[in-house]
């Protein structure tokens, strides 16, 4: 999985206590009838960020985006953009533009007219409008399409026109609802990088909604993982992947092995855990937990090590089992190992050597081990 | 950055206009008239202008209210009116069934036609509607006449020896009703049939259901809303039909629409005509409620 | 669904024959020399000649066209407003009655609408002195009342099929609600407005019963003239008139079909 983000400034704004958030969502709730689409959400996004709202369908991410656009008004709570309370400001007065999931291109207007639409509303003089339109057509490399109508465009072209239209007014904040959702896989991967480059060039703050974790990991400065109208974790892609704060986030992003157990001893930065599978685990814990706390240890499949013989680490952080499943994916192989306690452990190995013969075979007895810093200790 | 707080005036004004204007119009010219019809149905005919008595009058500083049930009594006692009502319901029933029997297979055939043919075929159903209804009914006089085309054709075929009397019989009314109202049956049926998920029928076939079984167990139950909608669109207006029985029907068996027309224009008995309207309305409330329910359920989906 | 079995196709063919034979016969016999339907005595345009010189008929046709055009225009405005209300304003107070008032005219027998409106006009004349006489105005009002219901059905279904995000996108780009309606919504529902206008125009041109009730002396519409001449028996002039109407409709359909194909 590609989880590297482009390198950024040394001190990120969200780490800087003096930085002022560009968008501030303050305890916002949106209710439709009995359903809490957005439930007491507080969130701060800084100037120049590429921020992603990530969650499965129905988690409230799109509603949150629509609240920012002014297409919905919150049931309670306030929304500030650039320090101004915009909670009750209608969409046509907000300094925000949105790219719709369906693109919402006006079918009765040409590409040019679509891009020009927002500028007309600002009553810009014609010359300026044309300059902006040309700028956008250049920026997104769609100048040859200017006289076409939306139904004469391919999916990828429509996506560019929609992006051009929403950027034409030079908004400080651009909202993108599943910006790549309607594209096929190949196109999507190319467009991801283009979108990031564009955002860095323009310096516009982007908030996007996506259900595709890979997409969120590739593009974002930070990700908010949402579930049932609430934000479960806000962090950089790396932190979300390496240090999930809950079982939900750990399972939502990538694959993970979860070992349940109970803390039986504290040893400096580490805790000693009696695992349900019958062994002991010694793990680095970021938060202090008292003895007796039930915990879950989350370890990513690629952080596990495979040993053909019993490891020599005093029966801590190890498991014994047999290979039940092997899935060869080309670059990596996934192994599923069944322990005597019926636990199924997943691990991945990079195929560094050209593989002409199996290193491991089905039903082979193996040992799995890991280091105290290879996973996180979670309490829920 | 300049931001204006929400100005709710514009949407609110739009709302007022959108709801208010049509509401006002329909309230004034559709709802209010029924109240007046109800009032006049309780009056007596008079040789005044307008030809009915006042319902209330100030006599010596006292309000005198005269409610007259003569009309309702007349309608319930005189067999002329009762027969006309029954006849109207019967014609509407036969007409509706006729439209269904002819319209369902037609709608089915159009809905299962290749996609490119559907719109033209449907267009051909709607097209006659754009030419004058009156003239189309009139055309049947020439066809059903004793020396008309149908009789000429049948005589030529040798099926009959002497001309049949079709014009000015109930049969002619049935034909006229089916002919005029067929599109109203086909359109909702077609809409319903095209929405039908074809994979359901494939699934039924896969599970061993033969075509007729698939039709009976899957297609028909799922298009029942269309059948009911189409039936109501035919039944309700036909009960009050005037032109078709007047031009094609037997003067001996009148429909209630004709009676209202006669009471009003020939006999100048406005209160009686109003009473007939009230009775007719009362009868039509039930099918109307069924139709309304169905429509609302349709919107839920 | 192998629906193309021959029994089904023969029912379809019979249905179309049933719908079109009367119209074809009308056209055929409009060119017949003889007054009798069964006898073909040679090609002639004499009924068209008589039609053109039938002043009463031409005057009534002109009146009907004027009523139909005004009716259609007002009905499109009111019907579109009503459709907006139903699609855009969710649950407002009195919505159930509103929907009822918009559905009832679709099926209400003409005799009831005609009689009730006449009684209303009489009552209004007695109490507020308006309308002074019955004719053009009262017929138009009556026609608008039922036409607007038909228009609202047509426009409503178009509005329901429209992608709401188009309007949201326009608002997001800074357009006020009224601008959004005029620049986005109206152009997109324009075909439905045209269809609604034509429907209302036809309904008005076709109405005999309601117009007969609410009309007064001196205001005779085309259907009223046709009706009185048809009651007299077969009248070849009506055949000629029918042929002209069919020709007009056919031309209109062809033009509409062409412009649809071009899109």
Coordinates of N, CA, C and O in Angstrom, one line a residue, chain B residues 44-192:
Chain B
X44 N -85.1 25.3 -4.0 CA -86.1 24.9 -4.9 C -86.1 25.7 -6.2 O -85.6 26.8 -6.2
X45 N -86.5 25.0 -7.3 CA -86.5 25.8 -8.6 C -87.5 26.9 -8.5 O -88.5 26.8 -7.8
X46 N -87.2 28.0 -9.2 CA -88.2 29.1 -9.2 C -88.1 29.8 -10.5 O -87.1 29.7 -11.2
X47 N -89.1 30.6 -10.8 CA -89.1 31.3 -12.1 C -88.5 32.7 -11.9 O -89.0 33.7 -12.2
X48 N -87.3 32.6 -11.3 CA -86.6 33.9 -11.1 C -85.3 33.8 -11.9 O -85.0 32.9 -12.6
X49 N -84.5 34.9 -11.7 CA -83.2 34.9 -12.3 C -82.2 35.1 -11.2 O -82.2 36.2 -10.6
X50 N -81.3 34.2 -10.8 CA -81.2 32.8 -11.3 C -82.4 31.9 -10.8 O -83.0 32.3 -9.8
X51 N -82.6 30.8 -11.5 CA -83.8 30.1 -11.2 C -83.8 29.2 -10.0 O -84.0 28.0 -10.1
X52 N -83.6 29.7 -8.8 CA -83.7 28.9 -7.6 C -84.0 29.8 -6.4 O -83.8 31.0 -6.5
X53 N -84.6 29.3 -5.4 CA -85.0 30.1 -4.3 C -83.8 30.3 -3.4 O -82.9 29.5 -3.4
X54 N -83.9 31.3 -2.6 CA -82.8 31.6 -1.6 C -82.9 30.6 -0.5 O -84.0 30.1 -0.1
X55 N -81.7 30.3 0.1 CA -81.7 29.4 1.2 C -82.1 30.0 2.5 O -82.6 29.4 3.4
X56 N -81.7 31.3 2.6 CA -82.1 32.0 3.8 C -82.6 33.4 3.5 O -82.3 33.9 2.4
X57 N -83.4 33.9 4.4 CA -84.0 35.2 4.1 C -84.2 35.9 5.5 O -84.4 35.3 6.5
X58 N -84.1 37.2 5.5 CA -84.4 38.0 6.7 C -85.9 38.3 6.6 O -86.3 39.1 5.8
X59 N -86.7 37.7 7.5 CA -88.1 38.0 7.5 C -88.4 38.7 8.9 O -88.2 38.0 9.9
X60 N -88.8 39.9 8.9 CA -89.1 40.7 10.1 C -87.9 40.6 11.2 O -88.2 40.3 12.3
X61 N -86.7 40.8 10.7 CA -85.6 40.7 11.6 C -85.2 39.3 12.1 O -84.4 39.2 12.9
X62 N -85.8 38.3 11.5 CA -85.5 37.0 11.9 C -84.9 36.3 10.7 O -85.3 36.5 9.5
X63 N -83.9 35.4 11.0 CA -83.3 34.7 9.9 C -84.1 33.4 9.6 O -84.3 32.6 10.5
X64 N -84.6 33.3 8.4 CA -85.4 32.2 8.1 C -84.6 31.3 7.2 O -84.1 31.7 6.1
X65 N -84.3 30.1 7.6 CA -83.6 29.1 6.7 C -84.5 28.1 6.2 O -85.3 27.5 6.9
X66 N -84.4 27.9 4.9 CA -85.3 26.9 4.3 C -84.5 25.9 3.6 O -83.9 26.1 2.5
X67 N -84.4 24.7 4.2 CA -83.6 23.6 3.6 C -84.6 22.7 2.9 O -85.6 22.3 3.5
X68 N -84.4 22.4 1.6 CA -85.3 21.7 0.9 C -84.8 20.4 0.4 O -83.8 20.3 -0.3
X69 N -85.4 19.3 0.9 CA -84.9 18.0 0.5 C -85.7 17.4 -0.6 O -85.6 16.2 -0.9
X70 N -86.5 18.2 -1.3 CA -87.3 17.8 -2.4 C -86.5 17.0 -3.5 O -86.8 16.0 -4.0
X71 N -85.3 17.6 -3.7 CA -84.5 17.1 -4.8 C -83.9 15.7 -4.5 O -84.0 14.8 -5.4
X72 N -83.4 15.5 -3.3 CA -82.9 14.2 -2.9 C -84.0 13.2 -2.9 O -83.8 12.1 -3.3
X73 N -85.2 13.7 -2.4 CA -86.3 12.8 -2.4 C -86.7 12.3 -3.8 O -86.9 11.2 -4.1
X74 N -86.7 13.3 -4.7 CA -87.1 13.0 -6.1 C -86.1 12.0 -6.7 O -86.5 11.1 -7.4
X75 N -84.8 12.2 -6.4 CA -83.8 11.4 -7.0 C -83.9 9.9 -6.5 O -83.8 9.0 -7.2
X76 N -84.3 9.8 -5.2 CA -84.3 8.5 -4.6 C -85.6 7.8 -5.0 O -85.7 6.6 -4.9
X77 N -86.7 8.6 -5.3 CA -88.0 7.9 -5.5 C -88.3 7.7 -7.0 O -88.9 6.7 -7.4
X78 N -87.9 8.7 -7.8 CA -88.2 8.5 -9.3 C -87.2 7.6 -9.9 O -86.0 7.8 -9.8
X79 N -87.7 6.5 -10.5 CA -86.8 5.4 -11.0 C -86.0 5.9 -12.1 O -84.9 5.4 -12.4
X80 N -86.4 7.0 -12.8 CA -85.6 7.6 -13.9 C -84.2 7.9 -13.4 O -83.2 7.6 -14.1
X81 N -84.1 8.5 -12.3 CA -82.8 9.0 -11.8 C -82.0 7.8 -11.3 O -80.8 7.7 -11.6
X82 N -82.7 6.9 -10.6 CA -82.0 5.7 -10.1 C -81.4 4.9 -11.2 O -80.3 4.4 -11.2
X83 N -82.3 4.7 -12.2 CA -81.8 3.9 -13.4 C -80.7 4.6 -14.1 O -79.7 3.9 -14.5
X84 N -80.7 5.9 -14.2 CA -79.6 6.6 -14.9 C -78.3 6.4 -14.1 O -77.3 6.2 -14.7
X85 N -78.4 6.5 -12.8 CA -77.2 6.3 -11.9 C -76.6 4.9 -12.1 O -75.5 4.7 -12.4
X86 N -77.5 3.9 -12.1 CA -77.1 2.5 -12.2 C -76.5 2.3 -13.6 O -75.5 1.6 -13.8
X87 N -77.2 2.8 -14.6 CA -76.7 2.7 -16.0 C -75.3 3.3 -16.1 O -74.5 2.7 -16.8
X88 N -75.1 4.5 -15.5 CA -73.8 5.1 -15.6 C -72.7 4.3 -15.0 O -71.7 4.1 -15.6
X89 N -73.0 3.7 -13.8 CA -72.0 2.9 -13.2 C -71.7 1.6 -14.0 O -70.6 1.2 -14.2
X90 N -72.8 1.1 -14.6 CA -72.6 -0.1 -15.5 C -71.8 0.2 -16.7 O -70.8 -0.5 -17.0
X91 N -72.1 1.3 -17.4 CA -71.3 1.7 -18.6 C -69.9 1.9 -18.2 O -68.9 1.4 -18.9
X92 N -69.7 2.5 -17.0 CA -68.3 2.8 -16.6 C -67.6 1.5 -16.3 O -66.4 1.4 -16.7
X93 N -68.3 0.6 -15.7 CA -67.7 -0.7 -15.4 C -67.3 -1.5 -16.7 O -66.1 -2.0 -16.8
X94 N -68.3 -1.6 -17.6 CA -68.0 -2.3 -18.8 C -66.9 -1.6 -19.6 O -66.0 -2.3 -20.1
X95 N -66.9 -0.3 -19.7 CA -65.9 0.5 -20.4 C -64.5 0.2 -19.8 O -63.6 0.0 -20.5
X96 N -64.5 0.2 -18.4 CA -63.2 0.1 -17.8 C -62.6 -1.3 -18.1 O -61.5 -1.5 -18.4
X97 N -63.5 -2.3 -18.0 CA -63.0 -3.7 -18.2 C -62.6 -3.9 -19.7 O -61.6 -4.5 -20.0
X98 N -63.4 -3.2 -20.6 CA -63.0 -3.3 -22.0 C -61.7 -2.7 -22.3 O -60.8 -3.2 -23.0
X99 N -61.4 -1.5 -21.7 CA -60.1 -0.8 -21.8 C -59.0 -1.7 -21.3 O -57.9 -1.8 -21.9
X100 N -59.3 -2.4 -20.2 CA -58.3 -3.2 -19.5 C -57.9 -4.4 -20.4 O -56.8 -4.7 -20.7
X101 N -59.0 -5.1 -20.9 CA -58.8 -6.3 -21.7 C -58.0 -5.9 -23.0 O -57.1 -6.7 -23.4
X102 N -58.3 -4.8 -23.6 CA -57.6 -4.4 -24.8 C -56.3 -3.7 -24.5 O -55.3 -3.9 -25.2
X103 N -56.3 -2.9 -23.4 CA -55.2 -2.1 -23.1 C -54.0 -2.8 -22.5 O -52.9 -2.5 -22.8
X104 N -54.3 -3.8 -21.7 CA -53.2 -4.5 -21.0 C -52.2 -5.2 -22.0 O -51.0 -4.9 -22.0
X105 N -52.8 -6.0 -22.9 CA -51.9 -6.6 -23.9 C -51.2 -5.6 -24.8 O -50.0 -5.8 -25.1
X106 N -51.9 -4.5 -25.1 CA -51.2 -3.5 -25.9 C -50.0 -2.9 -25.1 O -48.9 -2.7 -25.7
X107 N -50.3 -2.5 -23.9 CA -49.2 -1.9 -23.1 C -48.1 -2.9 -22.9 O -46.9 -2.5 -23.0
X108 N -48.4 -4.1 -22.7 CA -47.4 -5.2 -22.5 C -46.6 -5.3 -23.8 O -45.3 -5.4 -23.8
X109 N -47.3 -5.3 -24.9 CA -46.5 -5.5 -26.2 C -45.6 -4.3 -26.5 O -44.5 -4.4 -26.9
X110 N -46.1 -3.1 -26.1 CA -45.3 -1.9 -26.3 C -44.1 -1.9 -25.4 O -42.9 -1.6 -25.8
X111 N -44.3 -2.3 -24.1 CA -43.3 -2.3 -23.1 C -42.2 -3.3 -23.4 O -41.0 -3.2 -23.1
X112 N -42.6 -4.4 -24.1 CA -41.6 -5.4 -24.4 C -41.0 -5.3 -25.8 O -40.2 -6.1 -26.2
X113 N -41.5 -4.3 -26.5 CA -40.9 -4.0 -27.9 C -39.5 -3.6 -27.8 O -39.0 -3.1 -26.7
X114 N -38.7 -3.7 -28.9 CA -37.3 -3.2 -28.8 C -37.3 -1.7 -28.4 O -38.2 -1.0 -28.9
X115 N -36.3 -1.3 -27.7 CA -36.3 0.0 -27.1 C -36.6 1.1 -28.1 O -37.3 2.1 -27.8
X116 N -36.0 1.0 -29.3 CA -36.2 2.1 -30.3 C -37.6 2.3 -30.8 O -38.0 3.3 -31.2
X117 N -38.4 1.2 -30.7 CA -39.8 1.3 -31.2 C -40.7 1.8 -30.1 O -41.8 2.2 -30.5
X118 N -40.3 1.8 -28.9 CA -41.3 2.1 -27.8 C -41.9 3.5 -27.9 O -43.1 3.7 -27.9
X119 N -41.0 4.5 -28.1 CA -41.5 5.8 -28.1 C -42.4 6.1 -29.3 O -43.5 6.6 -29.1
X120 N -42.1 5.7 -30.5 CA -43.0 5.9 -31.6 C -44.4 5.1 -31.4 O -45.4 5.7 -31.6
X121 N -44.3 3.9 -30.8 CA -45.5 3.2 -30.6 C -46.4 3.9 -29.5 O -47.6 4.0 -29.7
X122 N -45.7 4.4 -28.5 CA -46.5 5.1 -27.5 C -47.0 6.4 -28.0 O -48.2 6.8 -27.7
X123 N -46.3 7.1 -28.9 CA -46.7 8.3 -29.5 C -48.0 8.1 -30.3 O -48.9 8.9 -30.3
X124 N -48.1 6.9 -31.0 CA -49.3 6.6 -31.7 C -50.5 6.4 -30.8 O -51.6 6.5 -31.3
X125 N -50.2 6.0 -29.6 CA -51.4 5.8 -28.6 C -51.9 7.2 -28.2 O -53.1 7.5 -28.1
X126 N -50.9 8.2 -28.1 CA -51.3 9.5 -27.6 C -51.8 10.4 -28.7 O -52.7 11.2 -28.4
X127 N -51.4 10.1 -29.9 CA -51.7 11.0 -31.0 C -53.2 11.3 -31.2 O -53.6 12.5 -31.3
X128 N -54.1 10.3 -31.2 CA -55.5 10.6 -31.4 C -56.0 11.5 -30.4 O -56.9 12.3 -30.7
X129 N -55.4 11.5 -29.2 CA -55.9 12.4 -28.2 C -55.7 13.9 -28.6 O -56.5 14.7 -28.1
X130 N -54.8 14.2 -29.4 CA -54.6 15.6 -29.8 C -55.6 16.0 -30.9 O -55.7 17.2 -31.2
X131 N -56.3 15.1 -31.5 CA -57.4 15.5 -32.4 C -58.6 15.6 -31.6 O -58.8 14.9 -30.6
X132 N -59.6 16.3 -32.1 CA -60.8 16.6 -31.3 C -61.5 15.3 -30.9 O -61.9 14.5 -31.7
X133 N -61.8 15.3 -29.6 CA -62.5 14.2 -29.0 C -63.9 14.1 -29.6 O -64.4 13.0 -30.0
X134 N -64.6 15.2 -29.7 CA -65.9 15.3 -30.2 C -66.0 14.7 -31.6 O -66.9 13.9 -32.0
X135 N -65.0 15.1 -32.5 CA -65.0 14.7 -33.8 C -64.7 13.2 -33.9 O -65.3 12.4 -34.7
X136 N -63.9 12.7 -33.0 CA -63.6 11.2 -33.0 C -64.8 10.4 -32.6 O -65.0 9.3 -33.2
X137 N -65.6 10.9 -31.7 CA -66.8 10.2 -31.3 C -67.8 10.3 -32.5 O -68.5 9.3 -32.9
X138 N -67.8 11.5 -33.1 CA -68.7 11.6 -34.3 C -68.4 10.7 -35.4 O -69.3 10.2 -36.1
X139 N -67.1 10.4 -35.6 CA -66.7 9.4 -36.6 C -67.4 8.1 -36.5 O -67.7 7.4 -37.5
X140 N -67.7 7.7 -35.2 CA -68.3 6.4 -35.0 C -69.8 6.4 -35.5 O -70.3 5.3 -35.8
X141 N -70.4 7.5 -35.6 CA -71.8 7.6 -36.1 C -71.8 7.0 -37.5 O -72.6 6.2 -37.9
X142 N -70.8 7.5 -38.3 CA -70.7 7.1 -39.7 C -70.4 5.6 -39.8 O -70.7 4.9 -40.8
X143 N -69.7 5.1 -38.8 CA -69.3 3.7 -38.9 C -70.4 2.7 -38.4 O -70.7 1.7 -39.0
X144 N -71.1 3.1 -37.3 CA -72.1 2.2 -36.7 C -73.5 2.4 -37.3 O -74.3 1.6 -36.9
X145 N -73.7 3.4 -38.1 CA -75.0 3.6 -38.7 C -75.6 2.3 -39.3 O -74.8 1.4 -39.7
X146 N -76.9 2.3 -39.5 CA -77.6 1.2 -40.1 C -77.0 1.0 -41.5 O -76.7 -0.1 -42.0
X147 N -76.8 2.1 -42.2 CA -76.2 2.0 -43.6 C -74.7 2.5 -43.5 O -74.2 3.1 -44.4
X148 N -74.1 2.3 -42.3 CA -72.7 2.7 -42.1 C -71.7 1.7 -42.6 O -72.1 0.6 -43.1
X149 N -70.5 2.0 -42.3 CA -69.4 1.1 -42.8 C -69.3 -0.3 -42.2 O -69.1 -1.2 -42.9
X150 N -69.6 -0.4 -40.9 CA -69.5 -1.7 -40.3 C -70.5 -2.6 -40.8 O -70.2 -3.7 -41.2
X151 N -71.7 -2.1 -40.9 CA -72.8 -2.9 -41.5 C -72.5 -3.3 -42.9 O -72.7 -4.4 -43.4
X152 N -72.1 -2.3 -43.7 CA -71.7 -2.5 -45.1 C -70.7 -3.6 -45.2 O -70.8 -4.5 -46.0
X153 N -69.7 -3.6 -44.3 CA -68.6 -4.5 -44.4 C -69.1 -5.9 -44.0 O -68.8 -6.9 -44.7
X154 N -70.0 -6.0 -43.0 CA -70.5 -7.3 -42.5 C -71.4 -7.9 -43.6 O -71.4 -9.1 -43.8
X155 N -72.2 -7.0 -44.2 CA -73.1 -7.5 -45.3 C -72.3 -8.0 -46.4 O -72.6 -9.1 -47.0
X156 N -71.2 -7.3 -46.8 CA -70.4 -7.7 -47.9 C -69.7 -9.1 -47.6 O -69.6 -9.9 -48.5
X157 N -69.3 -9.2 -46.3 CA -68.7 -10.5 -45.9 C -69.8 -11.6 -45.9 O -69.4 -12.8 -46.0
X158 N -71.0 -11.2 -45.8 CA -72.1 -12.3 -45.8 C -72.3 -12.8 -44.4 O -73.0 -13.8 -44.2
X159 N -71.8 -12.2 -43.4 CA -72.0 -12.6 -42.0 C -73.4 -12.4 -41.6 O -74.0 -13.1 -40.8
X160 N -74.0 -11.3 -42.1 CA -75.3 -10.9 -41.7 C -76.1 -10.7 -43.0 O -75.6 -10.4 -44.0
X161 N -77.4 -10.8 -42.9 CA -78.3 -10.6 -44.0 C -78.9 -9.2 -44.0 O -79.2 -8.7 -45.1
X162 N -79.2 -8.7 -42.9 CA -79.7 -7.3 -42.8 C -78.9 -6.5 -41.8 O -78.4 -7.1 -40.9
X163 N -78.9 -5.2 -42.0 CA -78.1 -4.4 -41.1 C -78.4 -4.5 -39.6 O -79.6 -4.7 -39.3
X164 N -77.4 -4.6 -38.8 CA -77.6 -4.6 -37.4 C -77.9 -3.2 -36.9 O -77.3 -2.3 -37.4
X165 N -78.7 -3.1 -35.8 CA -78.8 -1.8 -35.2 C -77.8 -1.7 -34.1 O -77.9 -2.4 -33.0
X166 N -76.8 -0.9 -34.3 CA -75.7 -0.8 -33.3 C -75.8 0.7 -32.8 O -75.7 0.9 -31.6
X167 N -75.9 1.6 -33.7 CA -75.9 3.0 -33.3 C -77.2 3.2 -32.4 O -78.2 2.6 -32.7
X168 N -77.0 4.1 -31.4 CA -78.1 4.3 -30.5 C -78.5 3.1 -29.7 O -79.6 2.9 -29.4
X169 N -77.5 2.3 -29.4 CA -77.7 1.2 -28.4 C -76.5 1.3 -27.4 O -75.6 2.1 -27.5
X170 N -76.7 0.5 -26.3 CA -75.6 0.4 -25.3 C -74.3 0.0 -25.9 O -73.2 0.6 -25.5
X171 N -74.3 -0.9 -26.9 CA -73.1 -1.4 -27.5 C -72.3 -0.2 -28.0 O -71.1 -0.1 -27.9
X172 N -73.0 0.7 -28.7 CA -72.3 1.8 -29.3 C -71.7 2.7 -28.2 O -70.5 3.1 -28.4
X173 N -72.3 2.8 -27.1 CA -71.8 3.6 -26.0 C -70.5 2.9 -25.5 O -69.5 3.5 -25.2
X174 N -70.6 1.5 -25.3 CA -69.4 0.8 -24.9 C -68.2 1.0 -25.8 O -67.1 1.3 -25.4
X175 N -68.5 0.9 -27.1 CA -67.4 1.1 -28.1 C -66.9 2.5 -28.0 O -65.6 2.7 -28.0
X176 N -67.7 3.4 -27.9 CA -67.3 4.8 -27.8 C -66.4 5.1 -26.6 O -65.4 5.8 -26.7
X177 N -66.8 4.5 -25.5 CA -66.1 4.7 -24.2 C -64.7 4.1 -24.3 O -63.7 4.7 -24.0
X178 N -64.7 2.8 -24.8 CA -63.4 2.1 -24.9 C -62.5 2.9 -25.8 O -61.3 3.1 -25.6
X179 N -63.1 3.3 -27.0 CA -62.3 4.0 -28.0 C -61.7 5.3 -27.4 O -60.5 5.6 -27.6
X180 N -62.5 6.0 -26.7 CA -62.0 7.4 -26.2 C -61.1 7.3 -25.0 O -60.2 8.1 -24.8
X181 N -61.3 6.2 -24.2 CA -60.5 6.2 -22.9 C -59.4 5.2 -22.9 O -58.6 5.1 -21.9
X182 N -59.2 4.5 -24.0 CA -58.1 3.5 -24.1 C -56.7 4.1 -23.8 O -56.0 3.5 -23.0
X183 N -56.4 5.2 -24.3 CA -55.0 5.8 -23.9 C -54.8 6.0 -22.4 O -53.8 5.8 -21.9
X184 N -55.9 6.3 -21.7 CA -55.8 6.6 -20.3 C -55.5 5.3 -19.5 O -55.0 5.3 -18.4
X185 N -55.9 4.2 -20.1 CA -55.6 2.9 -19.5 C -54.1 2.5 -19.9 O -53.4 2.0 -19.0
X186 N -53.8 2.7 -21.1 CA -52.5 2.2 -21.6 C -51.3 2.9 -20.9 O -50.3 2.3 -20.5
X187 N -51.4 4.2 -20.8 CA -50.3 5.0 -20.3 C -49.8 4.6 -18.9 O -48.6 4.3 -18.8
X188 N -50.7 4.6 -17.9 CA -50.2 4.1 -16.6 C -49.7 2.7 -16.6 O -48.7 2.4 -15.9
X189 N -50.3 1.8 -17.4 CA -49.9 0.4 -17.5 C -48.5 0.3 -18.1 O -47.6 -0.4 -17.6
X190 N -48.3 1.1 -19.1 CA -47.0 1.1 -19.8 C -45.9 1.6 -18.8 O -44.9 0.9 -18.7
X191 N -46.2 2.7 -18.1 CA -45.2 3.2 -17.2 C -44.9 2.1 -16.1 O -43.7 1.9 -15.8
X192 N -45.9 1.4 -15.7 CA -45.7 0.4 -14.7 C -44.9 -0.8 -15.2 O -43.9 -1.3 -14.6

